[in-house]
PDB file of C-alpha atoms in Angstrom:
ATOM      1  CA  UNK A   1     183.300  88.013 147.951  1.00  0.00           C
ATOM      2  CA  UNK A   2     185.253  87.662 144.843  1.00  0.00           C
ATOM      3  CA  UNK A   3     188.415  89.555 147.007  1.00  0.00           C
ATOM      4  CA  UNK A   4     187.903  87.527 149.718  1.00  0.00           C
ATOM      5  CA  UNK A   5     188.349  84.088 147.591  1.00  0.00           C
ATOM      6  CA  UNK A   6     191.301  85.498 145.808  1.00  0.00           C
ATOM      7  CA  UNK A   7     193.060  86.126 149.022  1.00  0.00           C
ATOM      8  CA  UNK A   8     193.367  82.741 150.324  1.00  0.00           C
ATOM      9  CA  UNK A   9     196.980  82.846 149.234  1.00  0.00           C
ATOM     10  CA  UNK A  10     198.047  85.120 151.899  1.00  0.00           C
ATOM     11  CA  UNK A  11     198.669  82.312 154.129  1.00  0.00           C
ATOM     12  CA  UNK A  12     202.050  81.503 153.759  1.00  0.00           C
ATOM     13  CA  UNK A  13     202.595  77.434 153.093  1.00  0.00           C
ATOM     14  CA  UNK A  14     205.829  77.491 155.289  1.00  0.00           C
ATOM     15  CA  UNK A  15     204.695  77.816 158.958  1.00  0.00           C
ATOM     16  CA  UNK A  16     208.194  78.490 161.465  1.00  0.00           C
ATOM     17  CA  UNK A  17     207.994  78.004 164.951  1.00  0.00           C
ATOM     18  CA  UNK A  18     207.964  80.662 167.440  1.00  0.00           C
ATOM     19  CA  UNK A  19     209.079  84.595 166.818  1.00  0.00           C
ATOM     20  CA  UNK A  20     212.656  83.553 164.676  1.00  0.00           C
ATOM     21  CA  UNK A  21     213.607  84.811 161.308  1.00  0.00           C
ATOM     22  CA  UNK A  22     211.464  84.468 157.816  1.00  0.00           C
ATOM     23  CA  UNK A  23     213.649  82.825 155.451  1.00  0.00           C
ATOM     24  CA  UNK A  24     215.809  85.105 153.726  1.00  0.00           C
ATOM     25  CA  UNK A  25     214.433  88.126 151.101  1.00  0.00           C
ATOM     26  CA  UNK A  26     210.864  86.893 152.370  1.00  0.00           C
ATOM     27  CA  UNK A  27     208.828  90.055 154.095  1.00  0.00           C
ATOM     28  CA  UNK A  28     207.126  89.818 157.418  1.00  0.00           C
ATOM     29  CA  UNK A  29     203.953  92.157 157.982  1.00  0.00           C
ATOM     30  CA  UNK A  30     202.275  92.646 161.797  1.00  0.00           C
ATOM     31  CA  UNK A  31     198.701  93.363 161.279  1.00  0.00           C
ATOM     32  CA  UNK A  32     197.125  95.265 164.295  1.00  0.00           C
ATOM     33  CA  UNK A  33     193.602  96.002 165.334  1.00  0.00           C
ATOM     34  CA  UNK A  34     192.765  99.394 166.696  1.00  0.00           C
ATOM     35  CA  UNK A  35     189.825  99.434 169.429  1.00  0.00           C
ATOM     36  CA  UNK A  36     190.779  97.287 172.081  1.00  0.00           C
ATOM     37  CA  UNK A  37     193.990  95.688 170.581  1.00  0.00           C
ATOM     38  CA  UNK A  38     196.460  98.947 169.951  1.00  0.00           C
ATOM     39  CA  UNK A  39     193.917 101.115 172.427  1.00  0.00           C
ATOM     40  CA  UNK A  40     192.307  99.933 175.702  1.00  0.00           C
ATOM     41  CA  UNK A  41     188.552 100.746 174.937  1.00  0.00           C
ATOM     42  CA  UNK A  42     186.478 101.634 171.903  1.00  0.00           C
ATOM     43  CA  UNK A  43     187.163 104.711 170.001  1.00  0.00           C
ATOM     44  CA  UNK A  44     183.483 105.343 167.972  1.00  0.00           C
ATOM     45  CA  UNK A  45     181.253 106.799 170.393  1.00  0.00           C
ATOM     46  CA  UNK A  46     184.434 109.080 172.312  1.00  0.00           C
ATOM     47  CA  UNK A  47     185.079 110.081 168.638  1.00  0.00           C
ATOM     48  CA  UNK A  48     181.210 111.450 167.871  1.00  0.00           C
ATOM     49  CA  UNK A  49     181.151 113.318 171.051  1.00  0.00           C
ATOM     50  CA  UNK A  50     184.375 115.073 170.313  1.00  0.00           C
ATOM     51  CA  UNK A  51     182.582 116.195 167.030  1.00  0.00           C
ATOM     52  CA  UNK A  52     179.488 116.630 167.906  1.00  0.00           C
ATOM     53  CA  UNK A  53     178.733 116.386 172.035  1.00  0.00           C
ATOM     54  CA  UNK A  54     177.242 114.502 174.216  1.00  0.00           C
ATOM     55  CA  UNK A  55     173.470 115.117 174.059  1.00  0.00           C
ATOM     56  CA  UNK A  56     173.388 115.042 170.467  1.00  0.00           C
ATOM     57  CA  UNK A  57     175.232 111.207 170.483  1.00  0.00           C
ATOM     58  CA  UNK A  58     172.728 110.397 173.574  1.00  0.00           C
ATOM     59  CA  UNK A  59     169.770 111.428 170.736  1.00  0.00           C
ATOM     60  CA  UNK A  60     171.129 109.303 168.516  1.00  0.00           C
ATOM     61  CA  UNK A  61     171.522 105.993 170.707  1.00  0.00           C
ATOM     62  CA  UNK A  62     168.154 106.106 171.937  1.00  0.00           C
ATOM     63  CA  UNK A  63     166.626 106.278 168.855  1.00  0.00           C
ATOM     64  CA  UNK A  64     168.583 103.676 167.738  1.00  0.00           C
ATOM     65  CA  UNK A  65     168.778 101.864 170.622  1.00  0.00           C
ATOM     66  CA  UNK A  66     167.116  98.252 169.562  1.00  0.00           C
ATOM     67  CA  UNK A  67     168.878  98.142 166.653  1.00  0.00           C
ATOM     68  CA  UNK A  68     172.041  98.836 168.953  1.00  0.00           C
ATOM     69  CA  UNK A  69     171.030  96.424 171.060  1.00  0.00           C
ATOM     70  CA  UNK A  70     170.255  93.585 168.377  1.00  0.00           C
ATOM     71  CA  UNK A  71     174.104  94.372 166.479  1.00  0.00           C
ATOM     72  CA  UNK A  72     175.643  93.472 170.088  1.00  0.00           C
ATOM     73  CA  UNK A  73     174.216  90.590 170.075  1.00  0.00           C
ATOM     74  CA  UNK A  74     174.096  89.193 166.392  1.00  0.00           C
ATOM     75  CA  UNK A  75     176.995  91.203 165.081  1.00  0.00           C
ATOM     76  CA  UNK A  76     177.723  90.870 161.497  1.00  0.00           C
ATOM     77  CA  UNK A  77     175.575  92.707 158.408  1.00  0.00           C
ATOM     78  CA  UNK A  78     173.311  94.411 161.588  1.00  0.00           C
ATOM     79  CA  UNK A  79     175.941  95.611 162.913  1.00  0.00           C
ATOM     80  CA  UNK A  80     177.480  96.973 159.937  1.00  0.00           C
ATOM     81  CA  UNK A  81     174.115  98.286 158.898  1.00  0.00           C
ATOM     82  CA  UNK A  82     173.578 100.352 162.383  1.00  0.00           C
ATOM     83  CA  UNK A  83     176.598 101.961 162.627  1.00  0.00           C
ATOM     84  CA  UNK A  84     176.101 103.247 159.114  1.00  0.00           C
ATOM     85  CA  UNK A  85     172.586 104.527 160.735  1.00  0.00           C
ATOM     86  CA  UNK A  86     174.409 106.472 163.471  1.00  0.00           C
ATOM     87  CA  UNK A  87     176.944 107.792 161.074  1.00  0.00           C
ATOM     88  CA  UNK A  88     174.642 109.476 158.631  1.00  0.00           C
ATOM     89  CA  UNK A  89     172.552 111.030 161.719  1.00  0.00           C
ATOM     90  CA  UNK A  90     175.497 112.814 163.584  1.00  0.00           C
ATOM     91  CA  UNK A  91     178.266 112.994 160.818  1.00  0.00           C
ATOM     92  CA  UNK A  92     176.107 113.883 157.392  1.00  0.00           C
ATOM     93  CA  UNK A  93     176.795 117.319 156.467  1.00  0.00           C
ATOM     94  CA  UNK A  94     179.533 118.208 158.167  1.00  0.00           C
ATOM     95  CA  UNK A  95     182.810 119.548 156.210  1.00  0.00           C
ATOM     96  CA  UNK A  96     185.194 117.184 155.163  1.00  0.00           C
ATOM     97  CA  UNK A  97     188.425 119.516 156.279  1.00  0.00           C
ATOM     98  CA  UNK A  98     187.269 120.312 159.882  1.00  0.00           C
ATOM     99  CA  UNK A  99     186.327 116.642 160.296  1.00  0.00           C
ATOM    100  CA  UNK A 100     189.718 116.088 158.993  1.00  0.00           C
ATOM    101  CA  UNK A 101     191.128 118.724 161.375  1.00  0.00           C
ATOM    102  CA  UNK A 102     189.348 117.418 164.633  1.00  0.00           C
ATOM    103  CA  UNK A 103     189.807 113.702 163.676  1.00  0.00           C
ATOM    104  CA  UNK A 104     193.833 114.515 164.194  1.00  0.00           C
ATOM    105  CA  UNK A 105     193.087 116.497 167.623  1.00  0.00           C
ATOM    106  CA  UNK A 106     190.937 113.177 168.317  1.00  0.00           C
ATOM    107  CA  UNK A 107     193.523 110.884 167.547  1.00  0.00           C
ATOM    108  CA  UNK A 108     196.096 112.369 169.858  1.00  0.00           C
ATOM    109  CA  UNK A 109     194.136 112.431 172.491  1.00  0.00           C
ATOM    110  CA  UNK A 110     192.974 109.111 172.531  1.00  0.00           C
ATOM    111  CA  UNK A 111     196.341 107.515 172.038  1.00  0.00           C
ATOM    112  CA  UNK A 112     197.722 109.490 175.097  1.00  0.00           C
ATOM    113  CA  UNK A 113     194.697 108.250 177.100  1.00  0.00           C
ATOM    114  CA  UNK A 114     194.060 104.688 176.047  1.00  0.00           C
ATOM    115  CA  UNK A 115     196.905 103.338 174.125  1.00  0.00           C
ATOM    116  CA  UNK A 116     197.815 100.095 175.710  1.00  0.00           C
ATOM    117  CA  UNK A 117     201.487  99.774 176.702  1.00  0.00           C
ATOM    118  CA  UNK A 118     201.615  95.923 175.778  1.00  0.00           C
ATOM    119  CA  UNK A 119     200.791  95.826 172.541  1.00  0.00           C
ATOM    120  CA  UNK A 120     202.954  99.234 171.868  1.00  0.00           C
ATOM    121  CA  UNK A 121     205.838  96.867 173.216  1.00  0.00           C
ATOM    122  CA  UNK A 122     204.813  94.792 170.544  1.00  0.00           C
ATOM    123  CA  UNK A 123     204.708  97.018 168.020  1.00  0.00           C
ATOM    124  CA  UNK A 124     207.970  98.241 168.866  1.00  0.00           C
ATOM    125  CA  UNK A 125     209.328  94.476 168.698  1.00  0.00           C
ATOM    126  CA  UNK A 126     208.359  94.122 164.830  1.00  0.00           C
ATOM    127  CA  UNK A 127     209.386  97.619 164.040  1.00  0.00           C
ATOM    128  CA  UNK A 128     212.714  96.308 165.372  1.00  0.00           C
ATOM    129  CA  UNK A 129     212.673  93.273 163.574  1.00  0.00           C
ATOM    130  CA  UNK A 130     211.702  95.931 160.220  1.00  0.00           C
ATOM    131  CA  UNK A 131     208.489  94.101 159.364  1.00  0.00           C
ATOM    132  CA  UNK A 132     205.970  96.012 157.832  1.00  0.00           C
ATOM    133  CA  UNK A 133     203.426  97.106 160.222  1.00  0.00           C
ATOM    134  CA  UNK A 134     199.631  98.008 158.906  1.00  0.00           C
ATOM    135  CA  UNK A 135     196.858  99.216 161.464  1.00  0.00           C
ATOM    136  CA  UNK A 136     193.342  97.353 160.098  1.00  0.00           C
ATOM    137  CA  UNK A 137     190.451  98.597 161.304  1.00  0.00           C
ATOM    138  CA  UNK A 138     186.557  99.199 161.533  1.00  0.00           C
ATOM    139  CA  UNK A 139     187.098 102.486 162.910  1.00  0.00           C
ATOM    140  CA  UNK A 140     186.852 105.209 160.488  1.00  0.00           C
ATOM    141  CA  UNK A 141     190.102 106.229 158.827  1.00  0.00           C
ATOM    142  CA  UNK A 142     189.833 109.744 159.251  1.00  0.00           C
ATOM    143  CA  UNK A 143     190.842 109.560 162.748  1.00  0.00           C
ATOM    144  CA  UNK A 144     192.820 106.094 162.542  1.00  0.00           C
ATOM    145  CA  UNK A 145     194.977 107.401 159.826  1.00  0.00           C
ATOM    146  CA  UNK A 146     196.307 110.284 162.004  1.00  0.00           C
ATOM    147  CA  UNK A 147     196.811 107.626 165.128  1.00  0.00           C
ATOM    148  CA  UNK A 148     198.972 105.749 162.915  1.00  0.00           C
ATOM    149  CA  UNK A 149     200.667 108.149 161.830  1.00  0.00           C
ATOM    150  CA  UNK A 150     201.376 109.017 165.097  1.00  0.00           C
ATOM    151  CA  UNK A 151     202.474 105.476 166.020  1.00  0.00           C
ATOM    152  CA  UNK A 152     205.117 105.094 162.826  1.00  0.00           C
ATOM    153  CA  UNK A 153     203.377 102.429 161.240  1.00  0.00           C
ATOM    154  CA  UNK A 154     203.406 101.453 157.685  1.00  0.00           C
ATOM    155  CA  UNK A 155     199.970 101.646 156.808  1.00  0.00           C
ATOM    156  CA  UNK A 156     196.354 102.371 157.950  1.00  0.00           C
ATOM    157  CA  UNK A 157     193.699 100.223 156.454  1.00  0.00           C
ATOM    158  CA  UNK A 158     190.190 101.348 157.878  1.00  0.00           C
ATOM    159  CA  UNK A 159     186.761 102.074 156.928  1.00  0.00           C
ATOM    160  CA  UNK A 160     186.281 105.094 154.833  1.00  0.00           C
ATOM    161  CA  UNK A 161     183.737 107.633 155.084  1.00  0.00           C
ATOM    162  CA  UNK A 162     181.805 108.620 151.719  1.00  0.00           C
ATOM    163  CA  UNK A 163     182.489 112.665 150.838  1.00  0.00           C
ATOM    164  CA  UNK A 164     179.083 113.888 148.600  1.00  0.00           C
ATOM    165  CA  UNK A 165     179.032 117.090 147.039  1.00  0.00           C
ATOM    166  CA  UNK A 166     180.291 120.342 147.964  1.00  0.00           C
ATOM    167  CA  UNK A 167     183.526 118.223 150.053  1.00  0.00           C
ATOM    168  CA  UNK A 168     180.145 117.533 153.174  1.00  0.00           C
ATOM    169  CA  UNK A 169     180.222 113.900 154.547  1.00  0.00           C
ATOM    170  CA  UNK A 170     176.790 112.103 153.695  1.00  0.00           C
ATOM    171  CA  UNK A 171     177.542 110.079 156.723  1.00  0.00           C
ATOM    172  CA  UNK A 172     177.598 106.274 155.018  1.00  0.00           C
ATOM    173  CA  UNK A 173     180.255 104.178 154.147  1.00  0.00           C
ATOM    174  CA  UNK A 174     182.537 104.557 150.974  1.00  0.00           C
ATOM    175  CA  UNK A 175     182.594 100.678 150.182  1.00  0.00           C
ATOM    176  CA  UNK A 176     182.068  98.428 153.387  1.00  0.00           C
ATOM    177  CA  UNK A 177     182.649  98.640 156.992  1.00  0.00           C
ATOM    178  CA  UNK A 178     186.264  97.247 157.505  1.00  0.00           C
ATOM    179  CA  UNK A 179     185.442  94.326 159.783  1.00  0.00           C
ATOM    180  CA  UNK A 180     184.961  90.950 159.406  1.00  0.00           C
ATOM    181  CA  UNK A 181     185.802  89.225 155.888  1.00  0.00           C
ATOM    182  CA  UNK A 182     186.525  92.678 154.905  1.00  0.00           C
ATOM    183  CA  UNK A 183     188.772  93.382 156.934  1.00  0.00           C
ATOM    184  CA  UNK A 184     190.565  90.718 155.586  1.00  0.00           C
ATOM    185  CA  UNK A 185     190.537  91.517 151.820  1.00  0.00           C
ATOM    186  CA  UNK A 186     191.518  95.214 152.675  1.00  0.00           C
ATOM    187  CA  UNK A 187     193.997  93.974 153.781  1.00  0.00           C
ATOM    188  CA  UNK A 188     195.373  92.165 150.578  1.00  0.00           C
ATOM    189  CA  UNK A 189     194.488  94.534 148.679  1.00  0.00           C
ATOM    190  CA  UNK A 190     196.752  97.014 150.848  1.00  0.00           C
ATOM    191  CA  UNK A 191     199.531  94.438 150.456  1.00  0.00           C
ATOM    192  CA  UNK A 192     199.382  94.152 146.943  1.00  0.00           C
ATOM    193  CA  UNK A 193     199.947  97.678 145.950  1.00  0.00           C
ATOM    194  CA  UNK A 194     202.737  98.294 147.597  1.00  0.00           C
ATOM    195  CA  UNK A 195     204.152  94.709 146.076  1.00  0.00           C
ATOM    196  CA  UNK A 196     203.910  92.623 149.278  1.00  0.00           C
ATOM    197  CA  UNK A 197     201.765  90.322 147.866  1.00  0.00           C
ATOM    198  CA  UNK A 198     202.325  87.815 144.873  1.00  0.00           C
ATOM    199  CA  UNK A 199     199.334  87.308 142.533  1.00  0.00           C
ATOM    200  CA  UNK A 200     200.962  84.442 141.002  1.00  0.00           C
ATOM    201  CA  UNK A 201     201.862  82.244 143.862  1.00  0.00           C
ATOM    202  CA  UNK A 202     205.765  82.384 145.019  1.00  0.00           C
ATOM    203  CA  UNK A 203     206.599  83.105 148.527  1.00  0.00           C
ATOM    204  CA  UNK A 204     204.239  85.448 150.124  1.00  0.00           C
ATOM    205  CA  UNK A 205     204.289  87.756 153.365  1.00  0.00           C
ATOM    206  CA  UNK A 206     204.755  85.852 156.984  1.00  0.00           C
ATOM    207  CA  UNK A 207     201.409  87.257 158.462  1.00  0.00           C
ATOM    208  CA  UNK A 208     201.055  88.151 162.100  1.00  0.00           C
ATOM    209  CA  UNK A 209     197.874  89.629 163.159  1.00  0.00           C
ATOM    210  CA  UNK A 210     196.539  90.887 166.609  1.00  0.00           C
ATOM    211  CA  UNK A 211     192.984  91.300 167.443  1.00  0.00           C
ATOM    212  CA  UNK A 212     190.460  91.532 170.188  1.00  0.00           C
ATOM    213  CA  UNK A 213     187.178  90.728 168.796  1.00  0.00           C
ATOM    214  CA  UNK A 214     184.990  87.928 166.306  1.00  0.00           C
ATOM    215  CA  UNK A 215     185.366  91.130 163.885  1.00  0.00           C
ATOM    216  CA  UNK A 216     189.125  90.064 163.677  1.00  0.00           C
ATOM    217  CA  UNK A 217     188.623  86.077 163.701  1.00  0.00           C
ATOM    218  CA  UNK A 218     188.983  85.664 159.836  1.00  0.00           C
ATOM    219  CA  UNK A 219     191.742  87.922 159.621  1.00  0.00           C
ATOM    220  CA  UNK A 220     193.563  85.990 162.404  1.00  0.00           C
ATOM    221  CA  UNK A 221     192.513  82.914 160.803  1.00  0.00           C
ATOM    222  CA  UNK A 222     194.051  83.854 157.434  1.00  0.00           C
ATOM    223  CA  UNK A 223     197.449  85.025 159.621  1.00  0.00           C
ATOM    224  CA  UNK A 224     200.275  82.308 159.770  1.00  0.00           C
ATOM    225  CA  UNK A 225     200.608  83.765 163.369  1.00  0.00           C
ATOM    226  CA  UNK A 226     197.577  84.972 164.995  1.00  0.00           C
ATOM    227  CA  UNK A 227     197.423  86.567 168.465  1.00  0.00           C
ATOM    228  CA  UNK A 228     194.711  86.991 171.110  1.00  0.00           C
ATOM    229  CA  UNK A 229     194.941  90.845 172.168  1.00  0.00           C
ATOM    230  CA  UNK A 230     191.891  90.705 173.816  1.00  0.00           C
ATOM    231  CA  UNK A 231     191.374  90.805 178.153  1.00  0.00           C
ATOM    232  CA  UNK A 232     188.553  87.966 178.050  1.00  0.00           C
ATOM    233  CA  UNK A 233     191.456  85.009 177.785  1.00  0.00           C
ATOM    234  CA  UNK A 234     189.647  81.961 177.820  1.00  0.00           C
ATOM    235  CA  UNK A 235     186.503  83.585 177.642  1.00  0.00           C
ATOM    236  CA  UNK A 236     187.273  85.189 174.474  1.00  0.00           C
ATOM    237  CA  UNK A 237     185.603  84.346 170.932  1.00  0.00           C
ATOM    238  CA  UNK A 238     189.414  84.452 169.833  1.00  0.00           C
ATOM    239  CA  UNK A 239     190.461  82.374 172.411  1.00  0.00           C
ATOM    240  CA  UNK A 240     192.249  79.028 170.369  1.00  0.00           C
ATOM    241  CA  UNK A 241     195.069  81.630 169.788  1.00  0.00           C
ATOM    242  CA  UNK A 242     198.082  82.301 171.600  1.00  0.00           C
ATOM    243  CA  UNK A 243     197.779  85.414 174.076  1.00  0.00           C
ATOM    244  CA  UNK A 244     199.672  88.384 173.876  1.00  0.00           C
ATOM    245  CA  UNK A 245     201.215  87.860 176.726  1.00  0.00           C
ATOM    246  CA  UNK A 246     202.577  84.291 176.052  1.00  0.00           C
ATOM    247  CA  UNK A 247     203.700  85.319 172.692  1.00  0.00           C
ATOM    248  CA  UNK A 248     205.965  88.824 174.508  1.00  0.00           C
ATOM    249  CA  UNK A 249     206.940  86.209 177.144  1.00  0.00           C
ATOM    250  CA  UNK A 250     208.358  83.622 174.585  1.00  0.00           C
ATOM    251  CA  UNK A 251     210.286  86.847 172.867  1.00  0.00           C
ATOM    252  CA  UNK A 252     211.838  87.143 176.805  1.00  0.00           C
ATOM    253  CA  UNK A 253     212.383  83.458 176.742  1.00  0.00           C
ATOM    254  CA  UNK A 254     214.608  84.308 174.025  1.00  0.00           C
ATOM    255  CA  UNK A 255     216.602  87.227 175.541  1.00  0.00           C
ATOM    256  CA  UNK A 256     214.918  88.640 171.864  1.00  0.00           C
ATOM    257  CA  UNK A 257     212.450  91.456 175.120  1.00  0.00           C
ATOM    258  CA  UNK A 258     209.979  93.069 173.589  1.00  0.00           C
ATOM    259  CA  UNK A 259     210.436  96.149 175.918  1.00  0.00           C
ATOM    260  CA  UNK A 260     211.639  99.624 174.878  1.00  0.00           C
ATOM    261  CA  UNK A 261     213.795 101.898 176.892  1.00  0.00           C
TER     262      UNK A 261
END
């Protein structure tokens, strides 16, 4: 929690209005969720069939299947702890390189199926506007890494999967699952290594962060701009934020269009 507390200052103390300028010299960074904000469905289960197929992933979910069950409905440390269950069952032992090698193939794939064009036009607007862009999410980095890469973002910050001996994956985590609080502090952490983030105080980073989920409330919380991404509107645990749509439509308002030719 200690990284958590010490990233309170990421909030910048000088809010603007609407999608103009930063003040001069001052960086802007667009924080994006994967599953569901940058991609139209969940990327997890797809991703352990591509490795490992169907009937094997099927095993796994029904023995696992009240714990499953209790995560969607509680969320937090269960959920956390479960996934690290199916992890371990279907990914522990395999070779670091081919998972490597298939997570790209994976990657590709899904962003040619499921990325969502909205949020790409999004993207596209801060890439535009050359803010630093950063993909956060609780997906594992193997594959997200590759899908940012593919996008021409800035960064990947996701949830890392621990290598054991001999270069196999023992199937847990390698620190925590990136959602959540976590999420959050990954995500100054990120910003401070590559210097934009003061430790000292100063100006700091005009946030904006799009999410789907109550796995990205705190980091939208923490964002001086934070966007719903999701499709449940008012519905939505993330609902007291400004919709994607409103926020692309205000850019039109502005003759600033988020589209790309």
């Amino acid at each position: 929690m200690q990284g958590v507390r010490a990233a309170v200052a990421l909030r910048s103390t000088d809010h603007y209005a609407g999608d103009g300028p930063a003040s001069p010299g001052r960086p802007t960074v667009a924080a994006f969720d994967f599953d569901g904000t940058l991609t139209d469905s969940g990327s997890v289960f797809p991703f352990l069939v591509s490795l490992r197929g169907a009937w094997p992933v099927l095993r796994a979910v029904v023995r696992l299947s009240p714990e499953l069950v209790r995560a969607a409905i509680t969320g937090g440390q269960a959920a956390d702890h479960v996934k690290e269950r199916l992890f371990t069952r279907l990914l522990g032992g395999l070779p670091i390189d081919e998972v490597d090698r298939r997570s790209a193939a994976f990657a590709h794939r899904h962003l040619q199926r499921h990325l969502r064009d909205d949020t790409r036009r999004r993207l596209e607007w801060h890439r535009r506007q050359g803010h630093h862009i950063v993909v956060v999410s609780a997906s594992p980095e193997c594959y997200v890494m590759p899908a940012g890469e593919e996008l021409g973002v800035n960064g990947v910050v996701a949830t890392r999967l621990a290598v054991g001996g001999g270069g196999l994956l023992t199937g847990g985590y390698e620190g925590k699952n990136c959602r959540g609080a976590e999420k959050y502090a990954r995500l100054v952490v990120y910003l401070r290594s590559r210097g934009l983030l003061s430790n000292g105080g100063g100006e700091q980073p005009v946030l904006w962060a799009y999410g789907n989920s109550r796995g990205d409330l705190r980091l939208l919380n923490a964002a001086d701009h934070g966007v719903d991404a999701g499709r449940l509107g008012p519905l939505g645990r993330l609902r007291r934020f400004p919709r994607l749509s409103a926020v692309a439509a205000s850019a039109r308002g502005r003759g600033d269009a988020d589209h790309v030719a």
